[in-house]
Coordinates of C-alpha atoms and ligand atoms in Angstrom, one line a residue:
M84 CA 18.7 -30.7 -27.0
G85 CA 18.2 -28.5 -24.1
N86 CA 15.1 -25.8 -23.4
K87 CA 15.9 -22.3 -23.6
A88 CA 14.3 -19.1 -22.5
Y89 CA 13.5 -16.0 -23.6
K90 CA 12.1 -13.0 -21.7
F91 CA 10.3 -9.9 -23.1
R92 CA 8.7 -6.9 -22.1
L93 CA 4.8 -7.1 -23.2
Y94 CA 2.8 -3.9 -23.9
P95 CA -0.5 -5.0 -24.2
N96 CA -3.4 -2.9 -24.0
K97 CA -6.2 -1.6 -22.1
E98 CA -9.1 -4.0 -23.3
Q99 CA -6.1 -6.6 -23.7
S100 CA -5.2 -6.7 -19.6
V101 CA -8.4 -6.5 -18.8
F102 CA -8.3 -9.8 -21.2
L103 CA -5.3 -11.1 -19.4
A104 CA -6.3 -10.3 -16.2
K105 CA -9.1 -13.0 -16.3
C106 CA -6.5 -15.6 -17.9
F107 CA -4.0 -15.0 -14.5
G108 CA -6.9 -14.9 -12.3
C109 CA -8.6 -18.3 -14.1
S110 CA -5.1 -19.9 -13.1
R111 CA -5.1 -18.8 -10.5
F112 CA -8.4 -19.8 -9.0
V113 CA -7.8 -23.6 -10.9
Y114 CA -4.6 -24.2 -9.1
N115 CA -6.4 -23.1 -5.3
H116 CA -9.1 -25.5 -6.0
F117 CA -7.2 -28.2 -7.2
L118 CA -4.4 -27.1 -4.2
R119 CA -7.2 -27.5 -1.8
L120 CA -8.5 -30.6 -2.8
T121 CA -5.8 -32.6 -2.9
T122 CA -5.1 -31.7 0.4
D123 CA -8.8 -32.4 1.6
V124 CA -8.7 -35.6 -0.3
Y125 CA -5.0 -36.0 1.4
A126 CA -6.4 -35.1 4.5
K127 CA -9.4 -38.6 5.1
S128 CA -7.7 -40.6 2.6
K129 CA -4.4 -40.3 2.0
K130 CA -4.2 -40.7 -1.7
S131 CA -2.4 -37.8 -3.9
L132 CA -4.9 -36.2 -6.3
R133 CA -3.2 -36.0 -9.6
Y134 CA -3.1 -34.2 -13.0
K135 CA -5.3 -37.8 -13.9
E136 CA -7.3 -36.6 -12.2
W137 CA -7.7 -33.1 -11.4
A138 CA -7.8 -32.7 -15.4
K139 CA -11.5 -35.1 -16.0
L140 CA -12.7 -33.0 -13.0
L141 CA -11.7 -30.4 -15.0
I142 CA -14.3 -30.4 -17.1
E143 CA -16.9 -30.7 -14.7
L144 CA -15.7 -27.6 -13.1
K145 CA -15.4 -25.4 -15.9
S146 CA -19.4 -25.7 -16.5
E147 CA -19.7 -24.5 -13.0
F148 CA -18.2 -21.6 -13.8
E149 CA -18.7 -20.6 -17.3
W150 CA -16.6 -18.0 -17.1
L151 CA -13.7 -20.2 -17.0
K152 CA -14.5 -21.0 -20.6
E153 CA -13.6 -17.6 -21.4
V154 CA -9.9 -18.4 -21.3
N155 CA -7.6 -20.9 -23.3
S156 CA -7.7 -24.1 -22.3
Q157 CA -4.9 -25.3 -22.6
A158 CA -3.5 -22.8 -20.2
L159 CA -5.5 -24.3 -17.8
Q160 CA -4.1 -28.5 -18.2
Q161 CA -1.0 -26.0 -17.3
T162 CA -1.7 -24.5 -14.8
L163 CA -2.8 -28.0 -13.4
K164 CA 0.7 -30.0 -15.0
D165 CA 2.5 -26.6 -12.9
L166 CA 0.8 -27.3 -9.9
E167 CA 2.0 -31.6 -10.6
S168 CA 5.5 -30.7 -10.4
A169 CA 5.3 -28.7 -7.1
V170 CA 3.4 -31.3 -5.7
T171 CA 5.2 -34.2 -6.8
R172 CA 8.7 -32.5 -5.7
F173 CA 6.3 -31.9 -1.9
F174 CA 6.5 -35.7 -1.6
K175 CA 10.0 -36.2 -2.9
K176 CA 11.2 -33.4 -0.7
L177 CA 12.5 -31.1 -3.0
G178 CA 10.3 -28.4 -2.1
G179 CA 7.6 -27.4 0.6
F180 CA 4.1 -27.5 0.4
P181 CA 2.8 -25.8 -2.4
N182 CA 1.9 -21.9 -1.8
F183 CA -1.5 -20.8 -2.5
K184 CA -1.8 -18.6 -5.1
K185 CA -2.3 -15.1 -4.0
K186 CA -3.6 -11.6 -5.8
S187 CA -0.4 -9.4 -4.8
N188 CA 1.6 -12.2 -6.2
R189 CA 3.3 -11.4 -9.5
Q190 CA 0.7 -13.3 -11.9
S191 CA 1.5 -16.0 -14.5
F192 CA -0.1 -18.7 -16.5
R193 CA 1.1 -20.5 -19.1
V194 CA 0.4 -21.3 -23.2
P195 CA 1.5 -24.5 -24.3
Q196 CA 0.4 -23.9 -27.6
H197 CA -1.1 -22.5 -30.9
F198 CA 1.1 -18.8 -30.1
S199 CA 3.6 -17.2 -31.8
I200 CA 4.7 -14.1 -32.7
D201 CA 4.1 -12.1 -35.7
E202 CA 6.0 -10.6 -38.6
K203 CA 6.2 -7.4 -36.5
G204 CA 7.0 -9.0 -33.7
F205 CA 3.3 -9.1 -32.3
L206 CA 2.6 -11.7 -29.9
R207 CA -0.5 -13.6 -30.5
L208 CA -1.9 -15.9 -28.2
P209 CA -5.2 -17.5 -28.7
K210 CA -8.2 -16.3 -27.9
M211 CA -6.3 -12.6 -28.6
T212 CA -5.4 -9.5 -30.5
P213 CA -1.8 -9.6 -31.3
I214 CA -0.1 -7.9 -28.1
K215 CA 3.3 -5.8 -28.4
M216 CA 5.8 -7.1 -27.4
V217 CA 10.3 -5.8 -27.5
I218 CA 12.3 -8.2 -28.6
H219 CA 15.9 -8.1 -27.7
R220 CA 17.4 -10.9 -28.7
E221 CA 16.6 -13.2 -31.5
V222 CA 14.6 -16.4 -30.4
L223 CA 16.8 -19.5 -31.9
G224 CA 15.0 -23.4 -31.3
T225 CA 11.7 -24.6 -31.7
P226 CA 9.2 -22.7 -29.6
K227 CA 8.0 -25.1 -26.6
N228 CA 5.8 -22.8 -24.8
V229 CA 5.4 -19.6 -23.0
S230 CA 4.5 -17.7 -20.0
I231 CA 2.8 -14.5 -19.5
S232 CA 3.3 -12.5 -16.2
K233 CA 2.0 -9.3 -14.2
T234 CA 4.7 -7.9 -11.6
P235 CA 2.8 -6.7 -8.6
S236 CA 4.7 -2.9 -10.0
G237 CA 2.3 -3.6 -13.1
K238 CA 4.8 -4.7 -15.7
Y239 CA 4.2 -7.7 -18.0
Y240 CA 6.4 -9.8 -19.6
A241 CA 6.6 -13.0 -21.9
A242 CA 9.1 -15.7 -21.1
I243 CA 9.0 -18.2 -24.1
V244 CA 11.0 -21.9 -24.1
T245 CA 12.1 -22.7 -27.2
E246 CA 14.2 -26.5 -27.6
Q247 CA 17.9 -26.6 -28.9
D248 CA 20.6 -28.3 -28.9
I249 CA 22.9 -26.7 -26.9
P250 CA 26.6 -28.1 -25.7
H251 CA 26.3 -31.0 -22.4
A252 CA 28.4 -30.2 -20.2
P253 CA 32.0 -32.6 -20.7
L254 CA 31.7 -35.9 -20.0
N255 CA 34.7 -35.9 -18.4
G256 CA 34.2 -32.9 -16.2
D257 CA 34.7 -32.0 -12.7
K258 CA 32.2 -33.7 -10.0
I259 CA 31.9 -31.0 -7.4
G260 CA 30.5 -30.1 -3.6
L261 CA 28.7 -27.7 -3.3
D262 CA 28.7 -25.3 0.1
L263 CA 25.8 -22.5 0.2
G264 CA 26.7 -19.7 3.2
L265 CA 25.5 -17.0 4.1
K266 CA 29.4 -15.1 3.9
E267 CA 29.8 -16.6 1.0
F268 CA 27.1 -17.4 -1.3
A269 CA 28.7 -20.6 -2.8
I270 CA 31.8 -22.5 -3.0
T271 CA 33.4 -25.1 -4.7
S272 CA 36.0 -28.1 -3.7
K273 CA 37.6 -26.3 -6.7
G274 CA 38.3 -24.0 -4.0
E275 CA 35.6 -21.0 -6.3
K276 CA 34.3 -18.8 -3.9
F277 CA 31.3 -17.0 -4.8
E278 CA 30.3 -13.8 -2.9
N279 CA 27.1 -13.0 -1.1
P280 CA 25.7 -9.8 -2.0
R281 CA 22.7 -9.1 0.3
Y282 CA 21.5 -7.3 -2.5
F283 CA 18.2 -7.2 -0.1
Q284 CA 20.3 -5.7 2.7
K285 CA 21.6 -2.9 1.0
S286 CA 18.7 -1.0 -0.1
L287 CA 16.5 -2.0 2.8
R288 CA 17.5 1.9 3.9
R289 CA 15.7 3.0 0.4
L290 CA 13.1 0.7 1.2
Q291 CA 12.4 1.0 4.8
I292 CA 12.1 5.5 3.7
R293 CA 9.3 4.4 0.7
Q294 CA 7.9 1.8 2.4
R295 CA 7.5 4.6 5.8
R296 CA 6.0 6.9 3.6
L297 CA 3.7 4.6 2.1
S298 CA 1.6 4.0 5.1
R299 CA 1.1 8.2 5.5
K300 CA -0.6 8.2 2.5
Q301 CA -4.4 7.3 3.2
K302 CA -6.3 4.6 1.8
S303 CA -7.5 4.1 -2.6
S304 CA -6.0 7.6 -2.8
S305 CA -4.2 8.4 -6.1
N306 CA -0.8 9.0 -4.2
R307 CA -1.2 6.1 -2.2
N308 CA -0.7 4.2 -5.1
K309 CA 2.2 5.8 -6.7
S310 CA 3.9 4.9 -3.0
R311 CA 3.1 1.5 -3.4
L312 CA 4.7 0.6 -7.4
R313 CA 7.5 3.0 -6.3
V314 CA 8.0 0.3 -3.3
A315 CA 7.1 -2.6 -5.8
N316 CA 9.8 -1.7 -8.0
I317 CA 12.2 -1.6 -5.3
H318 CA 11.6 -5.4 -4.2
E319 CA 11.4 -6.2 -8.2
K320 CA 15.1 -4.4 -8.7
V321 CA 16.2 -6.6 -6.2
A322 CA 14.6 -9.9 -7.5
N323 CA 15.9 -9.1 -10.6
Q324 CA 19.7 -8.3 -9.5
R325 CA 19.6 -11.2 -7.4
Q326 CA 18.0 -13.3 -10.4
D327 CA 20.7 -12.3 -12.7
Y328 CA 23.4 -13.0 -9.9
Q329 CA 22.1 -16.9 -9.0
H330 CA 21.4 -17.3 -13.5
K331 CA 25.6 -16.2 -14.1
I332 CA 26.8 -19.2 -11.3
S333 CA 24.6 -21.8 -12.0
L334 CA 25.1 -21.4 -15.6
K335 CA 29.3 -21.7 -15.1
L336 CA 28.1 -24.9 -12.3
T337 CA 25.9 -26.9 -14.0
S338 CA 27.8 -26.2 -18.3
E339 CA 32.0 -26.7 -16.4
N340 CA 30.5 -29.8 -14.5
Q341 CA 30.0 -32.6 -14.5
R342 CA 28.0 -33.7 -11.5
I343 CA 27.6 -31.7 -7.8
S344 CA 26.7 -33.1 -4.6
A345 CA 25.5 -30.1 -2.1
E346 CA 24.1 -30.3 1.0
S347 CA 20.4 -30.7 1.5
L348 CA 18.6 -27.9 2.7
N349 CA 16.0 -27.6 5.3
I350 CA 15.4 -24.1 5.4
K351 CA 11.7 -23.6 6.5
G352 CA 13.7 -24.9 9.8
M353 CA 16.3 -21.8 9.1
V354 CA 14.0 -19.4 8.5
K355 CA 12.5 -19.9 11.7
N356 CA 15.9 -18.9 13.1
R357 CA 14.2 -14.5 13.5
K358 CA 18.4 -13.3 13.6
L359 CA 18.6 -15.3 10.3
A360 CA 15.4 -15.3 9.0
K361 CA 16.1 -11.9 7.0
Q362 CA 19.7 -12.5 5.8
I363 CA 17.3 -16.7 4.6
S364 CA 15.7 -14.7 2.8
D365 CA 17.3 -12.8 1.1
I366 CA 20.1 -15.3 -0.2
A367 CA 17.1 -17.3 -1.1
W368 CA 19.1 -20.3 -1.6
G369 CA 15.8 -22.3 -2.7
N370 CA 15.7 -20.4 -6.0
F371 CA 18.7 -20.6 -6.1
L372 CA 18.7 -24.8 -6.6
T373 CA 15.2 -25.1 -8.8
M374 CA 18.2 -22.8 -10.9
L375 CA 20.7 -25.2 -10.4
E376 CA 18.2 -27.7 -11.3
Y377 CA 17.6 -27.2 -14.7
K378 CA 20.0 -25.2 -15.8
G379 CA 21.9 -29.0 -15.0
N380 CA 18.8 -30.8 -17.4
I381 CA 20.1 -28.6 -19.8
Y382 CA 23.8 -28.7 -19.5
G383 CA 23.3 -32.8 -18.8
C384 CA 25.4 -32.0 -14.8
E385 CA 23.8 -34.7 -12.1
I386 CA 22.6 -32.8 -8.8
Y387 CA 23.4 -34.7 -5.5
Y388 CA 21.4 -33.5 -2.5
V389 CA 23.0 -34.8 0.6
D390 CA 21.2 -35.1 3.7
R391 CA 21.7 -32.1 5.6
F392 CA 23.0 -34.1 8.8
F393 CA 26.1 -35.4 7.0
P394 CA 28.5 -34.1 9.6
S395 CA 30.7 -32.9 6.2
S396 CA 32.7 -29.6 8.7
K397 CA 34.0 -31.4 11.3
R398 CA 35.6 -35.0 8.4
C399 CA 39.1 -34.5 7.3
S400 CA 38.3 -34.8 3.7
N401 CA 41.8 -36.5 2.9
C402 CA 42.3 -38.6 6.5
G403 CA 38.9 -39.5 7.4
Y404 CA 39.7 -37.8 10.6
I405 CA 36.6 -36.7 12.9
K406 CA 37.8 -33.5 15.3
E407 CA 35.0 -32.6 17.5
D408 CA 36.0 -30.3 19.2
L409 CA 35.6 -28.7 15.8
T410 CA 33.5 -25.0 16.5
L411 CA 31.2 -22.7 14.6
A412 CA 34.0 -19.8 14.7
T413 CA 37.2 -22.3 13.7
R414 CA 37.7 -20.3 9.9
E415 CA 40.7 -22.6 9.4
W416 CA 42.1 -25.7 11.0
E417 CA 45.2 -28.6 11.5
C418 CA 44.1 -31.8 10.9
P419 CA 46.3 -33.1 13.6
E420 CA 46.4 -36.9 12.3
C421 CA 47.7 -36.5 8.8
Q422 CA 48.7 -32.6 9.5
H423 CA 46.7 -31.2 6.4
F424 CA 45.9 -27.1 6.7
W425 CA 42.3 -27.0 6.3
D426 CA 39.7 -23.9 5.1
R427 CA 36.7 -25.4 6.8
D428 CA 33.9 -25.1 4.2
I429 CA 36.1 -26.4 1.2
N430 CA 37.2 -29.0 3.5
A431 CA 33.5 -29.8 4.2
T432 CA 32.2 -29.6 0.0
L433 CA 36.0 -32.0 -0.3
N434 CA 33.5 -34.5 1.9
L435 CA 30.1 -33.0 0.3
M436 CA 31.8 -35.0 -3.0
L437 CA 33.1 -37.5 -1.2
F438 CA 30.7 -39.1 0.3
C439 CA 28.4 -38.3 -2.9
E440 CA 30.9 -41.1 -5.0
S441 CA 31.0 -43.1 -2.8
K442 CA 27.5 -43.3 -2.2
I443 CA 26.3 -43.8 -5.7
P444 CA 27.0 -47.2 -7.0
L445 CA 25.0 -48.0 -4.1
E446 CA 22.4 -46.4 -5.2
E447 CA 22.2 -45.9 -8.7
G448 CA 19.7 -48.7 -9.1
K449 CA 17.7 -46.7 -8.0
S450 CA 17.3 -43.7 -9.9
T451 CA 15.6 -43.6 -12.9
P452 CA 18.0 -42.9 -15.9
D453 CA 17.0 -39.2 -16.9
Q454 CA 16.3 -37.8 -13.5
L455 CA 19.1 -36.2 -12.8
V456 CA 18.1 -34.7 -9.8
V457 CA 18.4 -37.7 -6.6
R458 CA 18.4 -37.5 -2.8
L459 CA 21.2 -39.6 -1.2
G460 CA 20.1 -40.6 2.4
M461 CA 22.7 -42.5 5.1
N462 CA 21.4 -45.5 5.7
R463 CA 19.5 -44.8 9.3
N464 CA 19.2 -48.3 10.5
T465 CA 22.6 -47.7 11.9
G466 CA 21.6 -44.2 13.6
S467 CA 23.3 -40.9 13.9
G468 CA 24.4 -39.2 11.3
Q469 CA 27.2 -40.3 12.2
E470 CA 28.5 -43.0 11.1
A471 CA 29.0 -41.8 7.0
T472 CA 31.9 -40.6 8.1
S473 CA 33.1 -44.1 10.0
E474 CA 33.2 -46.2 7.0
A475 CA 35.8 -43.9 5.3
Ligands
ZN542 ZN1 43.4 -35.6 8.0

């Protein structure tokens, strides 16, 4: 069994939009309130609060702020569960520290139960009249939850998650190494290369023109609002293109392979490099890895991250020779030991894969069986990151 999401456009009427705004607002308020509280408590006592404590405190919060009772209480609990997974990801070093939710960004809340699609195809949510929804594909499986969102350009969507039988990746499927880059978006140890489509870069000129026009419009005029929507629409289009592209690649990788070893990325650190920052946010690696992880869970493909200090480029994956003088500019090289001729990136992915395969038996006992996303570190006691290669 696995989960699958269906995303449909929603068309709420005026009254429904007002109520949805309330739901977004309450969810944002609760998320930010408990994120702040957790940060404060952690700073003082090094104790990290989690869902159990938050859920108790939420009851008190609701008697203090009566308006929280107007919205579906399960949606607020769900917000806390989402916060918990964000905090957990951070502590597992799989993600950055959770950000506060802003009103100007995409808004959302999730309803875990008591929702349905009526005979007219409208979406029924607790405490609301049915909302018009455009269903463009059949919803299969048992509905588990629905997320309602609103984009900065003012479009509403429902993402319905259902549970259904999904064929797992073949058990004798391939074990691959994966490298993410700027020139190519992704490269696998099987030699597949996926181009970097640079959607943002392509829309940059149009965006700059629109943004210039926006900046010349008078504050709070209706023309300014129109102009703001045009800018938001370009951003959304870019985000959608990127999302589609990443969905395709992550689906292909997780459904065809049994195990993927990727390098863990220090995206925040890389974005600090100002020359590359724009390109790196355009490529959205973090987003892609999240997709890879949840699709891995659906299709039964394990995702391993290897410490980023692992010197995957310099090592010949065929014989273990370390080419110390390998420069960043060298795209291809011949191993002086075994005369193997390498494409730099493919050699690196092969090293990642080999490193994982040698490490996994040692670490297996430490990972829980239902946890398919694992970080593999190197033995830090022996010092620098070099020792990973010398043992092979
Ligand atoms: Zn060699």
